[in-house]
Amino acid sequence: MARIIIFLLTLAFAFVAARYRHWLVTNFGRIYYAEKYLGGAGSYTFWPLLGALVAFLGLLVLIGRIG
C-alpha cells in the first residue's frame, strides 16, 4: 500500500512541476546549470524533466525495483 501512495505522490509532483513550471521559475529563480546546459529556456525545461525523473523513480518503487 505504501508503494502505491509513494507512486501517486511522485505523479502529483510530476504534474505540478510540468503544469506550474512558470510559477516555480518565478518564485524559485532560474537554475544556473539548467540555463547553461539546456539553453535559454533551460529553467523552464528543467522542471518537467525533473518531474519525469521523479515519476520514473516512483514507478520503480511501485514495481519493487527500488526500496
PDB file of N, CA, C and O in Angstrom:
ATOM      1  N   MET A   1       0.812  -1.193   0.000  1.00  0.00           N
ATOM      2  CA  MET A   1       0.000   0.000   0.000  1.00  0.00           C
ATOM      3  C   MET A   1       0.861   1.265   0.000  1.00  0.00           C
ATOM      4  O   MET A   1       0.539   2.241  -0.643  1.00  0.00           O
ATOM      5  N   ALA A   2       1.989   1.219   0.730  1.00  0.00           N
ATOM      6  CA  ALA A   2       2.880   2.382   0.790  1.00  0.00           C
ATOM      7  C   ALA A   2       3.487   2.674  -0.576  1.00  0.00           C
ATOM      8  O   ALA A   2       3.690   3.836  -0.933  1.00  0.00           O
ATOM      9  N   ARG A   3       3.758   1.634  -1.347  1.00  0.00           N
ATOM     10  CA  ARG A   3       4.315   1.830  -2.693  1.00  0.00           C
ATOM     11  C   ARG A   3       3.356   2.607  -3.581  1.00  0.00           C
ATOM     12  O   ARG A   3       3.777   3.474  -4.345  1.00  0.00           O
ATOM     13  N   ILE A   4       2.093   2.300  -3.468  1.00  0.00           N
ATOM     14  CA  ILE A   4       1.087   2.984  -4.294  1.00  0.00           C
ATOM     15  C   ILE A   4       1.006   4.452  -3.904  1.00  0.00           C
ATOM     16  O   ILE A   4       0.927   5.338  -4.771  1.00  0.00           O
ATOM     17  N   ILE A   5       1.043   4.725  -2.621  1.00  0.00           N
ATOM     18  CA  ILE A   5       0.976   6.111  -2.150  1.00  0.00           C
ATOM     19  C   ILE A   5       2.204   6.893  -2.609  1.00  0.00           C
ATOM     20  O   ILE A   5       2.090   8.030  -3.075  1.00  0.00           O
ATOM     21  N   ILE A   6       3.387   6.276  -2.512  1.00  0.00           N
ATOM     22  CA  ILE A   6       4.604   6.940  -2.979  1.00  0.00           C
ATOM     23  C   ILE A   6       4.511   7.218  -4.472  1.00  0.00           C
ATOM     24  O   ILE A   6       4.871   8.304  -4.944  1.00  0.00           O
ATOM     25  N   PHE A   7       4.022   6.251  -5.224  1.00  0.00           N
ATOM     26  CA  PHE A   7       3.881   6.438  -6.666  1.00  0.00           C
ATOM     27  C   PHE A   7       2.912   7.573  -6.993  1.00  0.00           C
ATOM     28  O   PHE A   7       3.195   8.412  -7.850  1.00  0.00           O
ATOM     29  N   LEU A   8       1.799   7.622  -6.299  1.00  0.00           N
ATOM     30  CA  LEU A   8       0.828   8.690  -6.554  1.00  0.00           C
ATOM     31  C   LEU A   8       1.391  10.064  -6.172  1.00  0.00           C
ATOM     32  O   LEU A   8       1.135  11.061  -6.866  1.00  0.00           O
ATOM     33  N   LEU A   9       2.165  10.124  -5.107  1.00  0.00           N
ATOM     34  CA  LEU A   9       2.798  11.391  -4.727  1.00  0.00           C
ATOM     35  C   LEU A   9       3.824  11.837  -5.764  1.00  0.00           C
ATOM     36  O   LEU A   9       3.919  13.029  -6.083  1.00  0.00           O
ATOM     37  N   THR A  10       4.585  10.901  -6.292  1.00  0.00           N
ATOM     38  CA  THR A  10       5.560  11.275  -7.319  1.00  0.00           C
ATOM     39  C   THR A  10       4.863  11.712  -8.604  1.00  0.00           C
ATOM     40  O   THR A  10       5.327  12.632  -9.276  1.00  0.00           O
ATOM     41  N   LEU A  11       3.756  11.089  -8.935  1.00  0.00           N
ATOM     42  CA  LEU A  11       2.989  11.530 -10.103  1.00  0.00           C
ATOM     43  C   LEU A  11       2.409  12.919  -9.888  1.00  0.00           C
ATOM     44  O   LEU A  11       2.400  13.745 -10.806  1.00  0.00           O
ATOM     45  N   ALA A  12       1.965  13.196  -8.684  1.00  0.00           N
ATOM     46  CA  ALA A  12       1.443  14.528  -8.376  1.00  0.00           C
ATOM     47  C   ALA A  12       2.550  15.574  -8.510  1.00  0.00           C
ATOM     48  O   ALA A  12       2.328  16.656  -9.067  1.00  0.00           O
ATOM     49  N   PHE A  13       3.752  15.253  -8.008  1.00  0.00           N
ATOM     50  CA  PHE A  13       4.864  16.185  -8.154  1.00  0.00           C
ATOM     51  C   PHE A  13       5.191  16.407  -9.622  1.00  0.00           C
ATOM     52  O   PHE A  13       5.453  17.536 -10.046  1.00  0.00           O
ATOM     53  N   ALA A  14       5.197  15.347 -10.418  1.00  0.00           N
ATOM     54  CA  ALA A  14       5.495  15.470 -11.849  1.00  0.00           C
ATOM     55  C   ALA A  14       4.474  16.365 -12.534  1.00  0.00           C
ATOM     56  O   ALA A  14       4.829  17.210 -13.366  1.00  0.00           O
ATOM     57  N   PHE A  15       3.212  16.208 -12.192  1.00  0.00           N
ATOM     58  CA  PHE A  15       2.172  17.050 -12.780  1.00  0.00           C
ATOM     59  C   PHE A  15       2.363  18.508 -12.386  1.00  0.00           C
ATOM     60  O   PHE A  15       2.302  19.404 -13.234  1.00  0.00           O
ATOM     61  N   VAL A  16       2.613  18.752 -11.119  1.00  0.00           N
ATOM     62  CA  VAL A  16       2.803  20.129 -10.644  1.00  0.00           C
ATOM     63  C   VAL A  16       4.033  20.750 -11.289  1.00  0.00           C
ATOM     64  O   VAL A  16       4.009  21.913 -11.700  1.00  0.00           O
ATOM     65  N   ALA A  17       5.115  19.992 -11.388  1.00  0.00           N
ATOM     66  CA  ALA A  17       6.343  20.523 -11.979  1.00  0.00           C
ATOM     67  C   ALA A  17       6.147  20.874 -13.447  1.00  0.00           C
ATOM     68  O   ALA A  17       6.683  21.875 -13.924  1.00  0.00           O
ATOM     69  N   ALA A  18       5.374  20.083 -14.163  1.00  0.00           N
ATOM     70  CA  ALA A  18       5.147  20.366 -15.576  1.00  0.00           C
ATOM     71  C   ALA A  18       4.104  21.467 -15.772  1.00  0.00           C
ATOM     72  O   ALA A  18       4.269  22.349 -16.614  1.00  0.00           O
ATOM     73  N   ARG A  19       3.064  21.436 -15.004  1.00  0.00           N
ATOM     74  CA  ARG A  19       1.953  22.378 -15.186  1.00  0.00           C
ATOM     75  C   ARG A  19       2.297  23.776 -14.681  1.00  0.00           C
ATOM     76  O   ARG A  19       1.932  24.763 -15.305  1.00  0.00           O
ATOM     77  N   TYR A  20       2.988  23.873 -13.579  1.00  0.00           N
ATOM     78  CA  TYR A  20       3.256  25.162 -12.947  1.00  0.00           C
ATOM     79  C   TYR A  20       4.734  25.540 -13.015  1.00  0.00           C
ATOM     80  O   TYR A  20       5.252  26.171 -12.108  1.00  0.00           O
ATOM     81  N   ARG A  21       5.386  25.193 -14.102  1.00  0.00           N
ATOM     82  CA  ARG A  21       6.817  25.489 -14.214  1.00  0.00           C
ATOM     83  C   ARG A  21       7.096  26.982 -14.234  1.00  0.00           C
ATOM     84  O   ARG A  21       8.104  27.436 -13.713  1.00  0.00           O
ATOM     85  N   HIS A  22       6.214  27.763 -14.831  1.00  0.00           N
ATOM     86  CA  HIS A  22       6.419  29.214 -14.831  1.00  0.00           C
ATOM     87  C   HIS A  22       6.369  29.757 -13.401  1.00  0.00           C
ATOM     88  O   HIS A  22       7.201  30.586 -13.018  1.00  0.00           O
ATOM     89  N   TRP A  23       5.423  29.307 -12.617  1.00  0.00           N
ATOM     90  CA  TRP A  23       5.319  29.730 -11.222  1.00  0.00           C
ATOM     91  C   TRP A  23       6.568  29.323 -10.445  1.00  0.00           C
ATOM     92  O   TRP A  23       7.087  30.091  -9.637  1.00  0.00           O
ATOM     93  N   LEU A  24       7.056  28.112 -10.681  1.00  0.00           N
ATOM     94  CA  LEU A  24       8.246  27.628  -9.988  1.00  0.00           C
ATOM     95  C   LEU A  24       9.473  28.466 -10.338  1.00  0.00           C
ATOM     96  O   LEU A  24      10.254  28.830  -9.452  1.00  0.00           O
ATOM     97  N   VAL A  25       9.629  28.790 -11.621  1.00  0.00           N
ATOM     98  CA  VAL A  25      10.779  29.606 -12.022  1.00  0.00           C
ATOM     99  C   VAL A  25      10.640  31.017 -11.471  1.00  0.00           C
ATOM    100  O   VAL A  25      11.617  31.614 -11.018  1.00  0.00           O
ATOM    101  N   THR A  26       9.434  31.557 -11.468  1.00  0.00           N
ATOM    102  CA  THR A  26       9.222  32.902 -10.943  1.00  0.00           C
ATOM    103  C   THR A  26       9.534  32.974  -9.448  1.00  0.00           C
ATOM    104  O   THR A  26      10.158  33.927  -8.990  1.00  0.00           O
ATOM    105  N   ASN A  27       9.128  31.984  -8.693  1.00  0.00           N
ATOM    106  CA  ASN A  27       9.288  32.026  -7.244  1.00  0.00           C
ATOM    107  C   ASN A  27      10.637  31.505  -6.747  1.00  0.00           C
ATOM    108  O   ASN A  27      11.117  31.952  -5.706  1.00  0.00           O
ATOM    109  N   PHE A  28      11.222  30.562  -7.449  1.00  0.00           N
ATOM    110  CA  PHE A  28      12.494  29.994  -7.000  1.00  0.00           C
ATOM    111  C   PHE A  28      13.678  30.487  -7.813  1.00  0.00           C
ATOM    112  O   PHE A  28      14.814  30.179  -7.496  1.00  0.00           O
ATOM    113  N   GLY A  29      13.432  31.198  -8.883  1.00  0.00           N
ATOM    114  CA  GLY A  29      14.505  31.748  -9.698  1.00  0.00           C
ATOM    115  C   GLY A  29      15.006  30.770 -10.743  1.00  0.00           C
ATOM    116  O   GLY A  29      14.628  29.607 -10.786  1.00  0.00           O
ATOM    117  N   ARG A  30      15.865  31.291 -11.581  1.00  0.00           N
ATOM    118  CA  ARG A  30      16.440  30.469 -12.635  1.00  0.00           C
ATOM    119  C   ARG A  30      17.524  29.566 -12.065  1.00  0.00           C
ATOM    120  O   ARG A  30      18.185  29.898 -11.089  1.00  0.00           O
ATOM    121  N   ILE A  31      17.721  28.439 -12.720  1.00  0.00           N
ATOM    122  CA  ILE A  31      18.711  27.456 -12.299  1.00  0.00           C
ATOM    123  C   ILE A  31      19.903  27.596 -13.238  1.00  0.00           C
ATOM    124  O   ILE A  31      19.786  27.381 -14.452  1.00  0.00           O
ATOM    125  N   TYR A  32      21.038  27.952 -12.675  1.00  0.00           N
ATOM    126  CA  TYR A  32      22.214  28.270 -13.480  1.00  0.00           C
ATOM    127  C   TYR A  32      22.606  27.118 -14.398  1.00  0.00           C
ATOM    128  O   TYR A  32      22.845  27.315 -15.595  1.00  0.00           O
ATOM    129  N   TYR A  33      22.727  25.918 -13.867  1.00  0.00           N
ATOM    130  CA  TYR A  33      23.174  24.788 -14.673  1.00  0.00           C
ATOM    131  C   TYR A  33      22.168  24.428 -15.753  1.00  0.00           C
ATOM    132  O   TYR A  33      22.554  24.024 -16.851  1.00  0.00           O
ATOM    133  N   ALA A  34      20.894  24.582 -15.475  1.00  0.00           N
ATOM    134  CA  ALA A  34      19.886  24.318 -16.497  1.00  0.00           C
ATOM    135  C   ALA A  34      19.997  25.331 -17.622  1.00  0.00           C
ATOM    136  O   ALA A  34      19.883  24.977 -18.798  1.00  0.00           O
ATOM    137  N   GLU A  35      20.234  26.581 -17.275  1.00  0.00           N
ATOM    138  CA  GLU A  35      20.390  27.614 -18.296  1.00  0.00           C
ATOM    139  C   GLU A  35      21.640  27.351 -19.131  1.00  0.00           C
ATOM    140  O   GLU A  35      21.641  27.563 -20.340  1.00  0.00           O
ATOM    141  N   LYS A  36      22.691  26.898 -18.487  1.00  0.00           N
ATOM    142  CA  LYS A  36      23.953  26.669 -19.183  1.00  0.00           C
ATOM    143  C   LYS A  36      23.868  25.480 -20.132  1.00  0.00           C
ATOM    144  O   LYS A  36      24.313  25.565 -21.275  1.00  0.00           O
ATOM    145  N   TYR A  37      23.293  24.375 -19.686  1.00  0.00           N
ATOM    146  CA  TYR A  37      23.325  23.152 -20.471  1.00  0.00           C
ATOM    147  C   TYR A  37      22.068  22.894 -21.293  1.00  0.00           C
ATOM    148  O   TYR A  37      22.109  22.110 -22.236  1.00  0.00           O
ATOM    149  N   LEU A  38      20.955  23.524 -20.961  1.00  0.00           N
ATOM    150  CA  LEU A  38      19.718  23.297 -21.707  1.00  0.00           C
ATOM    151  C   LEU A  38      19.329  24.476 -22.582  1.00  0.00           C
ATOM    152  O   LEU A  38      18.297  24.443 -23.225  1.00  0.00           O
ATOM    153  N   GLY A  39      20.109  25.525 -22.570  1.00  0.00           N
ATOM    154  CA  GLY A  39      19.836  26.660 -23.435  1.00  0.00           C
ATOM    155  C   GLY A  39      19.105  27.765 -22.705  1.00  0.00           C
ATOM    156  O   GLY A  39      19.003  27.783 -21.482  1.00  0.00           O
ATOM    157  N   GLY A  40      18.586  28.717 -23.482  1.00  0.00           N
ATOM    158  CA  GLY A  40      17.981  29.925 -22.942  1.00  0.00           C
ATOM    159  C   GLY A  40      16.780  29.690 -22.054  1.00  0.00           C
ATOM    160  O   GLY A  40      16.574  30.399 -21.081  1.00  0.00           O
ATOM    161  N   ALA A  41      15.964  28.717 -22.379  1.00  0.00           N
ATOM    162  CA  ALA A  41      14.782  28.420 -21.563  1.00  0.00           C
ATOM    163  C   ALA A  41      15.034  27.185 -20.705  1.00  0.00           C
ATOM    164  O   ALA A  41      14.120  26.404 -20.432  1.00  0.00           O
ATOM    165  N   GLY A  42      16.261  27.028 -20.256  1.00  0.00           N
ATOM    166  CA  GLY A  42      16.648  25.827 -19.532  1.00  0.00           C
ATOM    167  C   GLY A  42      15.912  25.604 -18.238  1.00  0.00           C
ATOM    168  O   GLY A  42      15.571  24.477 -17.895  1.00  0.00           O
ATOM    169  N   SER A  43      15.634  26.688 -17.501  1.00  0.00           N
ATOM    170  CA  SER A  43      14.917  26.524 -16.235  1.00  0.00           C
ATOM    171  C   SER A  43      13.487  26.060 -16.470  1.00  0.00           C
ATOM    172  O   SER A  43      12.941  25.303 -15.678  1.00  0.00           O
ATOM    173  N   TYR A  44      12.896  26.512 -17.564  1.00  0.00           N
ATOM    174  CA  TYR A  44      11.537  26.089 -17.882  1.00  0.00           C
ATOM    175  C   TYR A  44      11.503  24.648 -18.383  1.00  0.00           C
ATOM    176  O   TYR A  44      10.492  23.969 -18.267  1.00  0.00           O
ATOM    177  N   THR A  45      12.586  24.178 -18.931  1.00  0.00           N
ATOM    178  CA  THR A  45      12.685  22.788 -19.368  1.00  0.00           C
ATOM    179  C   THR A  45      13.072  21.873 -18.214  1.00  0.00           C
ATOM    180  O   THR A  45      12.681  20.705 -18.173  1.00  0.00           O
ATOM    181  N   PHE A  46      13.833  22.414 -17.271  1.00  0.00           N
ATOM    182  CA  PHE A  46      14.325  21.621 -16.149  1.00  0.00           C
ATOM    183  C   PHE A  46      13.193  21.043 -15.299  1.00  0.00           C
ATOM    184  O   PHE A  46      13.251  19.874 -14.903  1.00  0.00           O
ATOM    185  N   TRP A  47      12.186  21.836 -14.993  1.00  0.00           N
ATOM    186  CA  TRP A  47      11.128  21.377 -14.086  1.00  0.00           C
ATOM    187  C   TRP A  47      10.346  20.190 -14.635  1.00  0.00           C
ATOM    188  O   TRP A  47      10.141  19.211 -13.903  1.00  0.00           O
ATOM    189  N   PRO A  48       9.909  20.196 -15.910  1.00  0.00           N
ATOM    190  CA  PRO A  48       9.253  18.977 -16.414  1.00  0.00           C
ATOM    191  C   PRO A  48      10.193  17.769 -16.478  1.00  0.00           C
ATOM    192  O   PRO A  48       9.768  16.635 -16.244  1.00  0.00           O
ATOM    193  N   LEU A  49      11.466  18.013 -16.784  1.00  0.00           N
ATOM    194  CA  LEU A  49      12.424  16.905 -16.787  1.00  0.00           C
ATOM    195  C   LEU A  49      12.606  16.326 -15.387  1.00  0.00           C
ATOM    196  O   LEU A  49      12.669  15.100 -15.219  1.00  0.00           O
ATOM    197  N   LEU A  50      12.689  17.194 -14.390  1.00  0.00           N
ATOM    198  CA  LEU A  50      12.786  16.727 -13.015  1.00  0.00           C
ATOM    199  C   LEU A  50      11.526  15.953 -12.625  1.00  0.00           C
ATOM    200  O   LEU A  50      11.613  14.906 -11.980  1.00  0.00           O
ATOM    201  N   GLY A  51      10.371  16.448 -13.029  1.00  0.00           N
ATOM    202  CA  GLY A  51       9.122  15.748 -12.752  1.00  0.00           C
ATOM    203  C   GLY A  51       9.084  14.369 -13.393  1.00  0.00           C
ATOM    204  O   GLY A  51       8.642  13.396 -12.776  1.00  0.00           O
ATOM    205  N   ALA A  52       9.554  14.270 -14.619  1.00  0.00           N
ATOM    206  CA  ALA A  52       9.585  12.971 -15.302  1.00  0.00           C
ATOM    207  C   ALA A  52      10.538  12.010 -14.598  1.00  0.00           C
ATOM    208  O   ALA A  52      10.228  10.821 -14.445  1.00  0.00           O
ATOM    209  N   LEU A  53      11.679  12.522 -14.161  1.00  0.00           N
ATOM    210  CA  LEU A  53      12.635  11.676 -13.437  1.00  0.00           C
ATOM    211  C   LEU A  53      12.055  11.180 -12.118  1.00  0.00           C
ATOM    212  O   LEU A  53      12.159   9.997 -11.780  1.00  0.00           O
ATOM    213  N   VAL A  54      11.400  12.067 -11.391  1.00  0.00           N
ATOM    214  CA  VAL A  54      10.795  11.679 -10.114  1.00  0.00           C
ATOM    215  C   VAL A  54       9.661  10.673 -10.346  1.00  0.00           C
ATOM    216  O   VAL A  54       9.523   9.699  -9.593  1.00  0.00           O
ATOM    217  N   ALA A  55       8.861  10.874 -11.390  1.00  0.00           N
ATOM    218  CA  ALA A  55       7.787   9.929 -11.699  1.00  0.00           C
ATOM    219  C   ALA A  55       8.356   8.563 -12.074  1.00  0.00           C
ATOM    220  O   ALA A  55       7.810   7.524 -11.686  1.00  0.00           O
ATOM    221  N   PHE A  56       9.462   8.553 -12.804  1.00  0.00           N
ATOM    222  CA  PHE A  56      10.102   7.285 -13.153  1.00  0.00           C
ATOM    223  C   PHE A  56      10.617   6.568 -11.909  1.00  0.00           C
ATOM    224  O   PHE A  56      10.450   5.353 -11.771  1.00  0.00           O
ATOM    225  N   LEU A  57      11.221   7.316 -10.998  1.00  0.00           N
ATOM    226  CA  LEU A  57      11.674   6.710  -9.749  1.00  0.00           C
ATOM    227  C   LEU A  57      10.494   6.182  -8.938  1.00  0.00           C
ATOM    228  O   LEU A  57      10.580   5.125  -8.307  1.00  0.00           O
ATOM    229  N   GLY A  58       9.374   6.904  -8.951  1.00  0.00           N
ATOM    230  CA  GLY A  58       8.171   6.422  -8.282  1.00  0.00           C
ATOM    231  C   GLY A  58       7.653   5.137  -8.896  1.00  0.00           C
ATOM    232  O   GLY A  58       7.174   4.239  -8.188  1.00  0.00           O
ATOM    233  N   LEU A  59       7.757   5.037 -10.213  1.00  0.00           N
ATOM    234  CA  LEU A  59       7.353   3.805 -10.890  1.00  0.00           C
ATOM    235  C   LEU A  59       8.254   2.647 -10.484  1.00  0.00           C
ATOM    236  O   LEU A  59       7.772   1.525 -10.259  1.00  0.00           O
ATOM    237  N   LEU A  60       9.536   2.908 -10.366  1.00  0.00           N
ATOM    238  CA  LEU A  60      10.454   1.856  -9.918  1.00  0.00           C
ATOM    239  C   LEU A  60      10.138   1.410  -8.493  1.00  0.00           C
ATOM    240  O   LEU A  60      10.251   0.223  -8.175  1.00  0.00           O
ATOM    241  N   VAL A  61       9.753   2.340  -7.649  1.00  0.00           N
ATOM    242  CA  VAL A  61       9.341   1.984  -6.293  1.00  0.00           C
ATOM    243  C   VAL A  61       8.073   1.129  -6.347  1.00  0.00           C
ATOM    244  O   VAL A  61       7.944   0.124  -5.632  1.00  0.00           O
ATOM    245  N   LEU A  62       7.143   1.515  -7.205  1.00  0.00           N
ATOM    246  CA  LEU A  62       5.878   0.781  -7.319  1.00  0.00           C
ATOM    247  C   LEU A  62       6.076  -0.665  -7.732  1.00  0.00           C
ATOM    248  O   LEU A  62       5.441  -1.570  -7.173  1.00  0.00           O
ATOM    249  N   ILE A  63       6.972  -0.902  -8.683  1.00  0.00           N
ATOM    250  CA  ILE A  63       7.171  -2.281  -9.160  1.00  0.00           C
ATOM    251  C   ILE A  63       8.196  -3.040  -8.324  1.00  0.00           C
ATOM    252  O   ILE A  63       8.465  -4.207  -8.611  1.00  0.00           O
ATOM    253  N   GLY A  64       8.775  -2.382  -7.321  1.00  0.00           N
ATOM    254  CA  GLY A  64       9.639  -3.090  -6.393  1.00  0.00           C
ATOM    255  C   GLY A  64      11.108  -3.136  -6.782  1.00  0.00           C
ATOM    256  O   GLY A  64      11.862  -3.938  -6.239  1.00  0.00           O
ATOM    257  N   ARG A  65      11.545  -2.306  -7.705  1.00  0.00           N
ATOM    258  CA  ARG A  65      12.943  -2.301  -8.097  1.00  0.00           C
ATOM    259  C   ARG A  65      13.799  -1.417  -7.192  1.00  0.00           C
ATOM    260  O   ARG A  65      15.005  -1.554  -7.171  1.00  0.00           O
ATOM    261  N   ILE A  66      13.159  -0.481  -6.469  1.00  0.00           N
ATOM    262  CA  ILE A  66      13.859   0.384  -5.512  1.00  0.00           C
ATOM    263  C   ILE A  66      13.128   0.267  -4.183  1.00  0.00           C
ATOM    264  O   ILE A  66      11.915   0.297  -4.137  1.00  0.00           O
ATOM    265  N   GLY A  67      13.876   0.219  -3.127  1.00  0.00           N
ATOM    266  CA  GLY A  67      13.276   0.256  -1.795  1.00  0.00           C
ATOM    267  C   GLY A  67      12.885  -1.093  -1.338  1.00  0.00           C
ATOM    268  O   GLY A  67      12.173  -1.367  -0.469  1.00  0.00           O
TER     269      GLY A  67
END
